[in-house]
Short mmCIF file of C-alpha atoms in Angstrom, two decimals:
data_model
loop_
_atom_site.label_atom_id
_atom_site.label_comp_id
_atom_site.label_asym_id
_atom_site.label_seq_id
_atom_site.Cartn_x
_atom_site.Cartn_y
_atom_site.Cartn_z
CA UNK H 28 99.41 123.19 143.14
CA UNK H 29 99.43 124.86 146.72
CA UNK H 30 96.95 126.62 148.62
CA UNK H 31 98.56 129.59 148.28
CA UNK H 32 99.39 129.58 144.90
CA UNK H 33 95.51 128.48 144.56
CA UNK H 34 94.73 131.50 146.13
CA UNK H 35 96.85 133.83 144.47
CA UNK H 36 95.38 132.45 141.04
CA UNK H 37 91.81 133.02 142.05
CA UNK H 38 92.44 136.49 143.43
CA UNK H 39 94.19 137.09 139.97
CA UNK H 40 90.57 135.86 138.24
CA UNK H 41 88.48 137.43 140.59
CA UNK H 42 90.61 140.87 140.05
CA UNK H 43 90.59 140.74 136.15
CA UNK H 44 86.69 139.61 135.94
CA UNK H 45 86.17 142.75 137.86
CA UNK H 46 88.48 145.00 135.84
CA UNK H 47 86.79 143.80 132.49
CA UNK H 48 83.18 144.10 134.11
CA UNK H 49 84.14 147.71 134.73
CA UNK H 50 85.61 148.20 131.39
CA UNK H 51 82.20 146.86 129.37
CA UNK H 52 80.65 149.61 131.93
CA UNK H 53 82.70 152.63 131.66
CA UNK H 54 84.53 152.14 128.43
CA UNK H 55 82.95 149.75 126.01
CA UNK H 56 80.33 148.41 124.86
CA UNK H 57 79.22 151.13 127.85
CA UNK H 58 76.14 151.45 129.48
CA UNK H 59 73.11 153.80 129.57
CA UNK H 60 69.93 154.61 131.74
CA UNK H 61 66.74 156.29 130.09
CA UNK H 62 67.88 155.79 126.92
CA UNK H 63 65.96 152.60 126.10
CA UNK H 64 63.74 150.20 127.95
CA UNK H 65 64.07 151.33 131.38
CA UNK H 66 61.96 154.46 130.31
CA UNK H 67 59.49 151.96 129.63
CA UNK H 68 60.62 149.66 133.50
CA UNK H 69 61.23 153.00 135.44
CA UNK H 70 57.61 154.59 135.36
CA UNK H 71 55.97 151.08 136.39
CA UNK H 72 58.05 150.73 139.10
CA UNK H 73 57.53 154.08 140.25
CA UNK H 74 54.07 153.46 140.05
CA UNK H 75 54.35 150.19 142.11
CA UNK H 76 56.52 152.21 144.71
CA UNK H 77 54.21 154.99 144.67
CA UNK H 78 50.32 154.37 143.14
CA UNK H 79 50.05 158.10 143.17
CA UNK H 80 52.47 158.42 140.74
CA UNK H 81 51.49 158.05 137.12
CA UNK H 82 47.90 157.19 137.29
CA UNK H 83 47.45 158.64 133.86
CA UNK H 84 50.18 156.82 132.04
CA UNK H 85 49.52 154.12 129.54
CA UNK H 86 52.98 152.01 130.61
CA UNK H 87 51.46 151.82 134.47
CA UNK H 88 48.01 151.04 133.29
CA UNK H 89 49.45 148.34 130.98
CA UNK H 90 52.22 146.60 133.32
CA UNK H 91 54.31 143.89 131.42
CA UNK H 92 56.25 142.73 134.18
CA UNK H 93 53.95 139.50 135.82
CA UNK H 94 56.25 137.00 134.32
CA UNK H 95 59.29 138.00 135.83
CA UNK H 96 61.33 138.79 139.23
CA UNK H 97 62.32 142.14 138.14
CA UNK H 98 59.86 144.33 139.64
CA UNK H 99 60.29 142.37 142.79
CA UNK H 100 63.91 142.21 143.07
CA UNK H 101 64.04 145.94 142.33
CA UNK H 102 61.35 146.98 144.74
CA UNK H 103 62.69 144.97 147.40
CA UNK H 104 66.45 146.14 147.31
CA UNK H 105 65.05 149.58 146.75
CA UNK H 106 63.36 149.05 150.28
CA UNK H 107 66.29 147.05 151.54
CA UNK H 108 69.06 149.59 151.01
CA UNK H 109 66.99 152.82 150.50
CA UNK H 110 68.81 153.16 147.32
CA UNK H 111 66.80 154.63 144.19
CA UNK H 112 66.01 152.29 141.18
CA UNK H 113 69.14 153.64 139.10
CA UNK H 114 71.52 152.43 141.98
CA UNK H 115 69.66 149.11 142.57
CA UNK H 116 69.32 148.32 139.16
CA UNK H 117 72.86 149.54 138.01
CA UNK H 118 74.75 147.19 141.09
CA UNK H 119 72.13 143.91 139.45
CA UNK H 120 74.01 145.33 135.81
CA UNK H 121 77.36 145.14 136.98
CA UNK H 122 77.18 141.66 139.18
CA UNK H 123 75.70 140.21 136.14
CA UNK H 124 77.77 141.19 133.66
CA UNK H 125 80.97 140.12 136.00
CA UNK H 126 79.25 136.88 136.41
CA UNK H 127 78.80 136.68 132.59
CA UNK H 128 82.29 136.86 132.17
CA UNK H 129 83.25 134.59 134.46
CA UNK H 130 80.85 131.88 132.67
CA UNK H 131 82.97 132.17 129.81
CA UNK H 132 86.52 132.12 131.45
CA UNK H 133 85.18 128.77 132.93
CA UNK H 134 84.18 127.88 129.78
CA UNK H 135 87.72 128.14 128.00
CA UNK H 136 89.39 126.67 131.52
CA UNK H 137 87.24 123.69 130.66
CA UNK H 138 88.35 123.51 127.14
CA UNK H 139 92.37 123.47 128.42
CA UNK H 140 93.24 127.11 128.91
CA UNK H 141 95.42 128.34 130.63
CA UNK H 142 94.73 131.48 132.92
CA UNK H 143 95.76 134.19 131.16
CA UNK H 144 94.47 132.37 127.49
CA UNK H 145 91.34 131.82 129.17
CA UNK H 146 90.98 135.51 130.16
CA UNK H 147 91.68 136.90 127.09
CA UNK H 148 88.66 134.57 125.66
CA UNK H 149 86.45 136.51 128.24
CA UNK H 150 87.83 139.73 127.21
CA UNK H 151 86.51 139.24 123.48
CA UNK H 152 83.09 138.35 124.80
CA UNK H 153 83.04 141.32 126.83
CA UNK H 154 83.46 143.30 123.65
CA UNK H 155 79.85 142.45 123.13
CA UNK H 156 77.80 142.28 119.96
CA UNK H 157 74.87 144.01 118.15
CA UNK H 158 72.17 141.14 116.67
CA UNK H 159 70.62 142.51 113.90
CA UNK H 160 67.41 141.92 112.93
CA UNK H 161 65.72 140.95 116.26
CA UNK H 162 67.79 143.82 118.00
CA UNK H 163 69.27 142.69 120.95
CA UNK H 164 72.79 142.65 122.54
CA UNK H 165 74.73 140.39 124.05
CA UNK H 166 75.88 142.79 126.84
CA UNK H 167 72.56 145.05 127.25
CA UNK H 168 73.56 148.81 127.61
CA UNK H 169 70.66 149.18 130.30
CA UNK H 170 69.85 147.36 133.66
CA UNK H 171 66.88 145.51 131.84
CA UNK H 172 65.49 142.07 132.45
CA UNK H 173 67.26 140.70 129.61
CA UNK H 174 70.23 142.35 130.18
CA UNK H 175 70.48 140.24 133.76
CA UNK H 176 69.71 136.86 132.08
CA UNK H 177 71.53 136.74 129.12
CA UNK H 178 75.21 136.82 131.41
CA UNK H 179 73.50 134.24 133.91
CA UNK H 180 73.10 131.87 131.04
CA UNK H 181 76.82 132.08 130.08
CA UNK H 182 77.50 131.81 133.66
CA UNK H 183 75.72 128.69 133.71
CA UNK H 184 77.11 127.44 130.62
CA UNK H 185 80.54 128.06 132.29
CA UNK H 186 79.32 125.76 135.43
CA UNK H 187 78.12 123.11 133.19
CA UNK H 188 81.22 122.91 131.58
CA UNK H 189 82.89 122.04 134.75
CA UNK H 190 79.97 119.52 135.86
CA UNK H 191 78.28 121.68 138.18
CA UNK H 192 75.37 121.10 136.60
CA UNK H 193 72.96 121.84 139.72
CA UNK H 194 74.59 125.50 140.29
CA UNK H 195 74.21 125.49 136.59
CA UNK H 196 70.65 125.17 137.09
CA UNK H 197 70.28 127.41 139.37
CA UNK H 198 72.10 130.50 137.86
CA UNK H 199 70.11 129.51 134.79
CA UNK H 200 66.39 129.56 137.01
CA UNK H 201 67.34 132.58 138.27
CA UNK H 202 67.90 133.79 134.62
CA UNK H 203 64.51 132.38 133.56
CA UNK H 204 63.14 134.31 136.69
CA UNK H 205 64.53 137.54 134.86
CA UNK H 206 63.10 137.00 131.55
CA UNK H 207 62.32 133.59 130.40
CA UNK H 208 62.32 134.12 126.68
CA UNK H 209 66.31 134.73 126.97
CA UNK H 210 67.04 131.33 129.05
CA UNK H 211 64.46 129.51 126.68
CA UNK H 212 67.26 128.35 124.26
CA UNK H 213 69.32 127.29 127.17
CA UNK H 214 66.64 124.98 128.89
CA UNK H 215 65.63 123.51 125.54
CA UNK H 216 68.90 122.23 125.02
CA UNK H 217 69.86 121.30 128.76
CA UNK H 218 66.55 119.14 128.42
CA UNK H 219 67.55 117.28 125.73
CA UNK H 220 71.00 116.61 127.10
CA UNK H 221 69.04 115.03 130.24
CA UNK H 222 66.95 112.76 127.74
CA UNK H 223 70.46 111.34 125.98
CA UNK H 224 71.67 108.16 127.16
CA UNK H 225 74.53 107.95 129.45
CA UNK H 226 75.66 106.52 132.28
CA UNK H 227 73.99 106.18 135.34
CA UNK H 228 75.97 109.17 137.52
CA UNK H 229 75.79 111.40 134.52
CA UNK H 230 72.07 111.07 134.09
CA UNK H 231 71.52 111.90 138.08
CA UNK H 232 74.30 114.76 137.64
CA UNK H 233 71.66 115.99 134.67
CA UNK H 234 68.57 115.61 136.76
CA UNK H 235 69.69 117.43 139.49
CA UNK H 236 70.13 120.33 137.13
CA UNK H 237 67.05 120.12 136.33
CA UNK H 238 65.65 120.17 140.15
CA UNK H 239 65.81 124.27 140.45
CA UNK H 240 63.92 124.66 137.31
CA UNK H 241 60.99 123.20 138.63
CA UNK H 242 61.14 125.82 141.87
CA UNK H 243 61.54 128.64 139.84
CA UNK H 244 58.32 127.69 137.93
CA UNK H 245 56.77 127.05 140.82
CA UNK H 246 58.32 131.04 141.99
CA UNK H 247 56.93 133.08 138.51
CA UNK H 248 53.59 131.29 139.13
CA UNK H 249 53.43 132.67 142.31
CA UNK H 250 54.88 136.09 141.58
CA UNK H 251 52.44 136.46 138.47
CA UNK H 252 49.60 136.01 140.68
CA UNK H 253 50.51 138.27 143.12
CA UNK H 254 51.22 140.86 140.82
CA UNK H 255 51.00 144.68 141.77
CA UNK H 256 48.80 146.28 139.65
CA UNK H 257 46.77 145.22 136.45
CA UNK H 258 47.56 141.81 135.18
CA UNK H 259 47.23 142.51 131.67
CA UNK H 260 45.41 139.25 130.08
CA UNK H 261 47.56 137.18 127.68
CA UNK H 262 47.26 136.05 124.26
CA UNK H 263 47.90 132.57 124.43
CA UNK H 264 45.86 131.11 121.61
CA UNK H 265 44.63 134.13 120.04
CA UNK H 266 46.13 135.54 116.48
CA UNK H 267 47.11 138.43 115.32
CA UNK H 268 44.25 140.57 113.75
CA UNK H 269 45.05 142.36 110.44
CA UNK H 270 45.20 145.40 112.17
CA UNK H 271 47.35 144.89 114.86
CA UNK H 272 49.74 142.80 112.76
CA UNK H 273 50.25 146.28 110.41
CA UNK H 274 50.56 148.57 113.91
CA UNK H 275 53.43 145.91 115.04
CA UNK H 276 54.73 145.46 111.46
CA UNK H 277 55.34 149.79 111.64
CA UNK H 278 56.32 149.76 115.40
CA UNK H 279 58.05 146.27 116.45
CA UNK H 280 59.12 145.15 112.49
CA UNK H 281 62.21 143.10 114.96
CA UNK H 282 59.48 140.42 115.27
CA UNK H 283 58.83 139.77 112.18
CA UNK H 284 61.07 137.85 110.64
CA UNK H 285 59.97 138.06 107.28
CA UNK H 286 60.80 141.96 107.09
CA UNK H 287 64.85 141.71 107.82
CA UNK H 288 65.57 137.84 107.34
CA UNK H 289 66.53 138.57 103.27
CA UNK H 290 69.24 140.69 104.21
CA UNK H 291 70.65 139.02 107.20
CA UNK H 292 70.53 134.94 106.80
CA UNK H 293 73.56 134.76 104.87
CA UNK H 294 75.12 136.90 107.87
CA UNK H 295 73.87 134.06 110.44
CA UNK H 296 74.73 130.92 108.44
CA UNK H 297 78.35 132.21 107.90
CA UNK H 298 78.13 133.21 111.84
CA UNK H 299 76.86 129.32 112.61
CA UNK H 300 78.89 128.23 110.13
CA UNK H 301 82.15 129.58 111.82
CA UNK H 302 80.80 128.44 115.45
CA UNK H 303 80.70 124.72 113.99
CA UNK H 304 84.33 125.02 112.28
CA UNK H 305 85.53 125.86 115.66
CA UNK H 306 83.30 123.15 117.16
CA UNK H 307 84.89 120.60 115.18
CA UNK H 308 88.12 122.37 115.54
CA UNK H 309 87.71 121.76 119.69
CA UNK H 310 86.12 118.68 119.39
CA UNK H 311 88.56 116.55 120.87
CA UNK H 312 89.06 119.03 124.24
CA UNK H 313 85.21 118.88 124.58
CA UNK H 314 83.01 116.63 127.10
CA UNK H 315 79.75 115.07 126.29
CA UNK H 316 77.65 117.33 128.33
CA UNK H 317 79.29 120.28 126.49
CA UNK H 318 79.10 118.71 123.05
CA UNK H 319 75.54 119.09 123.56
CA UNK H 320 75.19 122.66 125.18
CA UNK H 321 77.97 124.41 122.52
CA UNK H 322 76.78 122.40 119.39
CA UNK H 323 73.07 122.89 120.46
CA UNK H 324 72.89 126.73 121.51
CA UNK H 325 73.97 127.66 117.59
CA UNK H 326 71.84 125.28 116.21
CA UNK H 327 68.66 126.35 118.50
CA UNK H 328 69.53 129.65 117.34
CA UNK H 329 69.98 129.89 113.73
CA UNK H 330 66.34 127.40 113.63
CA UNK H 331 64.65 130.47 115.88
CA UNK H 332 64.36 132.21 112.37
CA UNK H 333 62.24 129.84 110.18
CA UNK H 334 60.55 128.82 113.39
CA UNK H 335 59.46 132.39 114.58
CA UNK H 336 58.74 133.34 110.88
CA UNK H 337 56.11 130.21 110.71
CA UNK H 338 54.52 130.94 113.86
CA UNK H 339 53.93 134.53 113.45
CA UNK H 340 54.69 135.47 110.19
CA UNK H 341 52.39 132.91 108.48
CA UNK H 342 50.38 131.41 111.29
CA UNK H 343 49.61 134.74 112.90
CA UNK H 344 50.14 133.35 116.83
CA UNK H 345 50.11 136.17 119.30
CA UNK H 346 51.99 134.75 121.96
CA UNK H 347 54.92 135.04 119.51
CA UNK H 348 55.59 138.63 119.79
CA UNK H 349 55.96 138.39 123.32
CA UNK H 350 58.11 135.40 123.44
CA UNK H 351 60.52 136.80 120.75
CA UNK H 352 62.18 133.24 119.53
CA UNK H 353 64.32 134.80 117.03
CA UNK H 354 66.25 136.48 119.47
CA UNK H 355 68.05 133.43 120.23
CA UNK H 356 70.03 134.15 117.17
CA UNK H 357 72.11 135.70 120.11
CA UNK H 358 74.07 132.40 120.35
CA UNK H 359 74.53 132.03 117.12
CA UNK H 360 76.86 135.63 116.99
CA UNK H 361 78.25 135.12 120.64
CA UNK H 362 79.28 131.33 120.48
CA UNK H 363 80.87 132.08 117.14
CA UNK H 364 83.22 134.20 118.75
CA UNK H 365 83.83 132.51 121.82
CA UNK H 366 84.66 129.35 120.24
CA UNK H 367 86.44 131.00 117.34
CA UNK H 368 88.60 132.93 119.96
CA UNK H 369 89.24 129.40 121.67
CA UNK H 370 90.12 127.74 118.56
CA UNK H 371 92.61 130.58 117.88
CA UNK H 372 94.47 130.00 121.22
CA UNK H 373 94.32 126.45 120.29
CA UNK H 374 95.97 126.98 116.69
CA UNK H 375 98.39 129.38 119.12
CA UNK H 376 99.40 126.64 121.39
CA UNK H 377 100.44 124.14 117.93
CA UNK H 378 102.45 126.98 116.95
CA UNK H 379 99.89 127.27 113.66
CA UNK H 380 99.77 131.30 114.44
CA UNK H 381 98.19 131.76 110.47
CA UNK H 382 95.12 129.72 111.94
CA UNK H 383 95.07 131.80 114.61
CA UNK H 384 95.04 134.75 112.80
CA UNK H 385 92.26 133.66 110.53
CA UNK H 386 90.16 132.98 113.93
CA UNK H 387 91.07 135.97 115.45
CA UNK H 388 89.61 137.98 112.22
CA UNK H 389 85.75 137.04 112.78
CA UNK H 390 86.73 137.24 116.84
CA UNK H 391 87.24 141.15 116.42
CA UNK H 392 84.78 142.02 113.51
CA UNK H 393 81.66 141.06 115.65
CA UNK H 394 82.28 143.73 118.33
CA UNK H 395 83.07 146.28 115.19
CA UNK H 396 80.81 145.85 113.09
CA UNK H 397 77.11 144.52 113.14
CA UNK H 398 77.44 142.78 110.08
CA UNK H 399 80.70 140.86 110.36
CA UNK H 400 80.67 139.90 106.21
CA UNK H 401 81.08 143.65 105.38
CA UNK H 402 84.62 143.53 106.96
CA UNK H 403 85.42 140.00 106.18
CA UNK H 404 84.65 140.70 102.71
CA UNK H 405 84.85 144.28 102.76
CA UNK H 406 84.11 147.06 100.49
CA UNK H 407 86.83 149.05 100.51
CA UNK H 408 85.28 152.17 98.66
CA UNK H 409 84.13 153.11 102.46
CA UNK H 410 86.54 154.96 104.78
CA UNK H 411 84.49 153.71 107.93
CA UNK H 412 85.10 149.73 106.61
CA UNK H 413 88.77 150.30 105.55
CA UNK H 414 89.31 151.80 108.85
CA UNK H 415 87.67 149.13 110.84
CA UNK H 416 89.43 146.32 108.32
CA UNK H 417 92.40 148.10 109.58
CA UNK H 418 91.84 147.58 113.21
CA UNK H 419 90.60 144.33 112.96
CA UNK H 420 93.83 142.94 111.79
CA UNK H 421 96.11 144.95 113.83
CA UNK H 422 93.96 143.57 117.03
CA UNK H 423 94.14 140.14 115.63
CA UNK H 424 98.17 140.72 114.71
CA UNK H 425 98.55 142.32 118.51
CA UNK H 426 96.81 138.93 120.11
CA UNK H 427 99.21 136.53 117.90
CA UNK H 428 102.06 138.62 118.71
CA UNK H 429 100.71 137.82 122.69
CA UNK H 430 100.39 133.91 121.79
CA UNK H 431 103.92 133.73 120.50
CA UNK H 432 105.30 135.77 123.66
CA UNK H 433 103.96 133.38 125.47
CA UNK H 434 104.91 130.33 123.68
CA UNK H 435 108.73 131.95 123.40
CA UNK H 436 108.26 132.62 127.28
CA UNK H 437 109.87 136.37 126.41
CA UNK H 438 109.69 138.47 129.37
CA UNK H 439 107.60 140.84 127.89
CA UNK H 440 104.74 138.39 127.76
CA UNK H 441 102.82 139.21 130.09
CA UNK H 442 102.50 143.03 128.88
CA UNK H 443 101.86 141.74 125.32
CA UNK H 444 98.93 139.88 126.70
CA UNK H 445 97.71 142.82 128.76
CA UNK H 446 97.79 144.98 125.77
CA UNK H 447 95.65 142.05 123.68
CA UNK H 448 93.04 142.05 126.58
CA UNK H 449 93.08 145.69 127.00
CA UNK H 450 93.66 147.56 124.16
CA UNK H 451 90.16 146.59 121.89
CA UNK H 452 88.16 148.30 124.77
CA UNK H 453 89.61 151.44 123.42
CA UNK H 454 90.45 151.18 120.18
CA UNK H 455 87.48 150.21 118.57
CA UNK H 456 85.01 152.85 119.74
CA UNK H 457 87.88 155.53 119.48
CA UNK H 458 89.94 154.32 116.27
CA UNK H 459 87.03 152.20 114.98
CA UNK H 460 84.27 154.92 115.78
CA UNK H 461 81.81 152.43 117.17
CA UNK H 462 79.01 154.29 118.39
CA UNK H 463 76.63 152.25 120.37
CA UNK H 464 74.40 154.55 121.35
CA UNK H 465 72.82 158.41 120.95
CA UNK H 466 73.06 161.00 123.68
CA UNK H 467 69.51 161.65 125.31
CA UNK H 468 70.72 163.49 127.79
CA UNK H 469 70.82 167.24 128.05
CA UNK H 470 70.86 170.01 131.06
CA UNK H 471 67.87 171.60 129.33
CA UNK H 472 66.07 168.23 129.44
CA UNK H 473 67.08 167.92 133.04
CA UNK H 474 65.80 171.43 133.81
CA UNK H 475 62.44 170.67 132.36
CA UNK H 476 62.17 167.38 134.54
CA UNK H 477 63.28 169.04 137.50
CA UNK H 478 60.90 172.07 137.21
CA UNK H 479 57.59 169.26 136.35
CA UNK H 480 58.61 167.36 138.95
CA UNK H 481 58.15 170.45 141.81
CA UNK H 482 55.86 172.79 139.88
CA UNK H 483 52.98 170.36 138.41
CA UNK H 484 50.63 168.29 140.25
CA UNK H 485 51.26 164.39 140.31
CA UNK H 486 48.59 163.94 138.07
CA UNK H 487 49.62 166.57 135.08
CA UNK H 488 49.88 165.02 131.80
CA UNK H 489 52.48 166.24 129.34
CA UNK H 490 52.99 166.07 125.43
CA UNK H 491 55.82 166.60 123.29
CA UNK H 492 53.90 167.16 119.83
CA UNK H 493 56.83 168.17 117.95
CA UNK H 494 59.00 165.25 119.42
CA UNK H 495 58.21 162.24 116.10
CA UNK H 496 60.09 159.35 117.19
CA UNK H 497 62.54 161.47 119.41
CA UNK H 498 63.25 159.01 122.63
CA UNK H 499 63.81 162.31 124.88
CA UNK H 500 59.66 162.41 125.97
CA UNK H 501 60.65 158.99 127.61
CA UNK H 502 64.06 160.23 129.56
CA UNK H 503 61.27 163.38 130.95
CA UNK H 504 58.63 161.08 131.96
CA UNK H 505 61.36 159.04 133.98
CA UNK H 506 63.02 161.94 135.29
CA UNK H 507 60.01 164.22 136.14
CA UNK H 508 57.60 161.42 137.26
CA UNK H 509 55.25 162.63 135.24
CA UNK H 510 52.61 161.09 132.94
CA UNK H 511 53.02 161.35 129.14
CA UNK H 512 49.87 161.08 126.91
CA UNK H 513 51.49 159.16 124.03
CA UNK H 514 55.14 158.94 123.05
CA UNK H 515 56.70 156.78 120.44
CA UNK H 516 58.76 154.75 122.84
CA UNK H 517 55.42 153.22 124.55
CA UNK H 518 54.10 152.06 121.58
CA UNK H 519 56.76 149.31 121.71
CA UNK H 520 54.91 147.85 124.29
CA UNK H 521 52.30 146.50 121.98
CA UNK H 522 53.89 143.27 121.43
CA UNK H 523 52.67 142.85 125.36
CA UNK H 524 48.67 144.54 125.38
CA UNK H 525 46.55 144.37 122.98
CA UNK H 526 44.73 146.71 125.22
CA UNK H 527 47.64 149.23 125.21
CA UNK H 528 47.47 149.07 121.03
CA UNK H 529 44.45 149.94 121.22
CA UNK H 530 44.50 153.07 123.03
CA UNK H 531 48.23 154.42 122.03
CA UNK H 532 47.79 154.20 118.40
CA UNK H 533 44.64 156.46 118.54
CA UNK H 534 46.38 159.09 120.91
CA UNK H 535 49.47 158.94 118.07
CA UNK H 536 46.95 159.53 115.32
CA UNK H 537 45.05 162.27 117.46
CA UNK H 538 48.08 164.29 118.62
CA UNK H 539 51.30 163.47 116.84
CA UNK H 540 50.50 162.21 113.44
CA UNK H 541 51.17 164.64 110.95
CA UNK H 542 53.52 166.88 113.57
CA UNK H 543 52.63 169.87 115.22
CA UNK H 544 49.98 172.57 114.33
CA UNK H 545 48.86 175.33 116.83
CA UNK H 546 44.91 175.13 115.84
CA UNK H 547 45.76 171.46 117.85
CA UNK H 548 45.47 173.35 120.99
CA UNK H 549 42.06 173.07 121.72
CA UNK H 550 42.22 169.38 120.86
CA UNK H 551 45.12 168.65 123.62
CA UNK H 552 42.95 170.32 126.19
CA UNK H 553 39.97 168.60 125.42
CA UNK H 554 41.91 164.90 125.77
CA UNK H 555 43.48 166.06 129.30
CA UNK H 556 46.33 167.06 128.13
CA UNK H 557 47.63 169.84 131.06
CA UNK H 558 50.90 170.89 129.37
CA UNK H 559 52.97 170.71 125.76
CA UNK H 560 56.77 170.91 125.35
CA UNK H 561 57.81 172.33 122.05
CA UNK H 562 60.71 173.23 120.47
CA UNK H 563 61.56 177.08 120.51
CA UNK H 564 61.13 177.25 116.67
CA UNK H 565 57.27 175.96 117.42
CA UNK H 566 57.25 178.79 120.21
CA UNK H 567 53.37 180.07 120.25
CA UNK H 568 52.69 183.69 119.59
CA UNK H 569 51.37 185.71 121.65
CA UNK H 570 51.81 183.11 125.00
CA UNK H 571 53.74 183.16 127.94
CA UNK H 572 55.33 179.98 128.43
CA UNK H 573 55.22 178.72 132.08
CA UNK H 574 58.95 177.56 131.68
CA UNK H 575 61.61 178.08 128.93
CA UNK H 576 65.37 177.29 128.77
#
């Protein structure tokens, strides 16, 4: 290949990856801000930047970012550029999504796929997936540490597939620095790979891949020791007591495998079987290093279920709700989709189009239905399931047609390929009616937050006593820069901070349990609550609101 042709190919691949990353952000699976965990991180970051903010906020009093560079990078980029946290976090989110997509492209090319077909595989990965049970995503909608770490792991996987172990180690180390639990499965498999007997040159290359991790551990230790604010004592060797267990099972059931494994075990065993069947289909194209990674990551993911159950549900180890090992099931789902897509392309190259179609049914079922068996073994009495089954079959047929056109060298092959790559981003959310997140932001909520930020003291404390488990109070907290006495979202931090649990639950019981009652007004004032926010249906008779809309 000439230098000009190589440059053109690189520009094409780079532009395609950027387009796919933008589609994941603006179209599907999409993005959010202040709808999930950024409701937790923003008050912590704002308090670190300006200690006069959120002095009475539980989240800021119990930060859980000592063992991540997420806060240091956000604060550093904010100071360097002068941009707000939304801008610096979004920029990172887009960059890391693009790197994750590029990593899957590299993985596909390492297995011998053409540029276009490798981009097709990367595009199917970019459609995302929801991992039910442990409640995690392959593409996090929010710019949170795990959302940065997971794409970096797939970038590392792509680099390792081409023998660039040092670069892969650097990418996986950066993932570890952002979110250590998300990177754990990769490092377990890679460490076992370095122990596997092999040629001296391969051993040296693998050991070089470990070098960045040694530096990363040191960096994380230094960052944790220099953490701004109060460091929460870590419960490394403690047990979850009965009261805390009851609270965690109520508020953070995703950590307790026994609460959801009964309905989801068959789902993950099926996806693991798909990944292994595809792996076996491709094994002759896979290098020794990649054998370990592609077989090991789904195995570690599947094993995380019984391991988590043993360590938390049975042994009650207090560290497990923080480490959340069952979230490694992400690699079962992701690699089932990636390997099935590659297997489909390989079958298409051999003119085995019926086999391609079977693999592609799984590939498109993953982003369309959280539990894929519901559409692969469908209950056709459900109109939504019928609609999604038809959609999955149509997308698989479209992709098979693109493969046939490429093999037959039809003039319209490029158009067919473009449709196969781009159409799922539009038809899955529209025709498939896949809604990944609710609409929490409203003009009225923004008006309230703006008023609170400009018309109330920095130390003002708010309560939404009739909000129940709604997430809108967390939006208000971040936008108004004012503390909440208690809200449902903050309770999710009981995984990380026992002292927060000791405060959060009594506050919830005092103010939120049982709903709003006017006779509690004196109680609210006695607890240090300055303002309450009520729905119009609970307007207080004989009182004039300081603000209403």
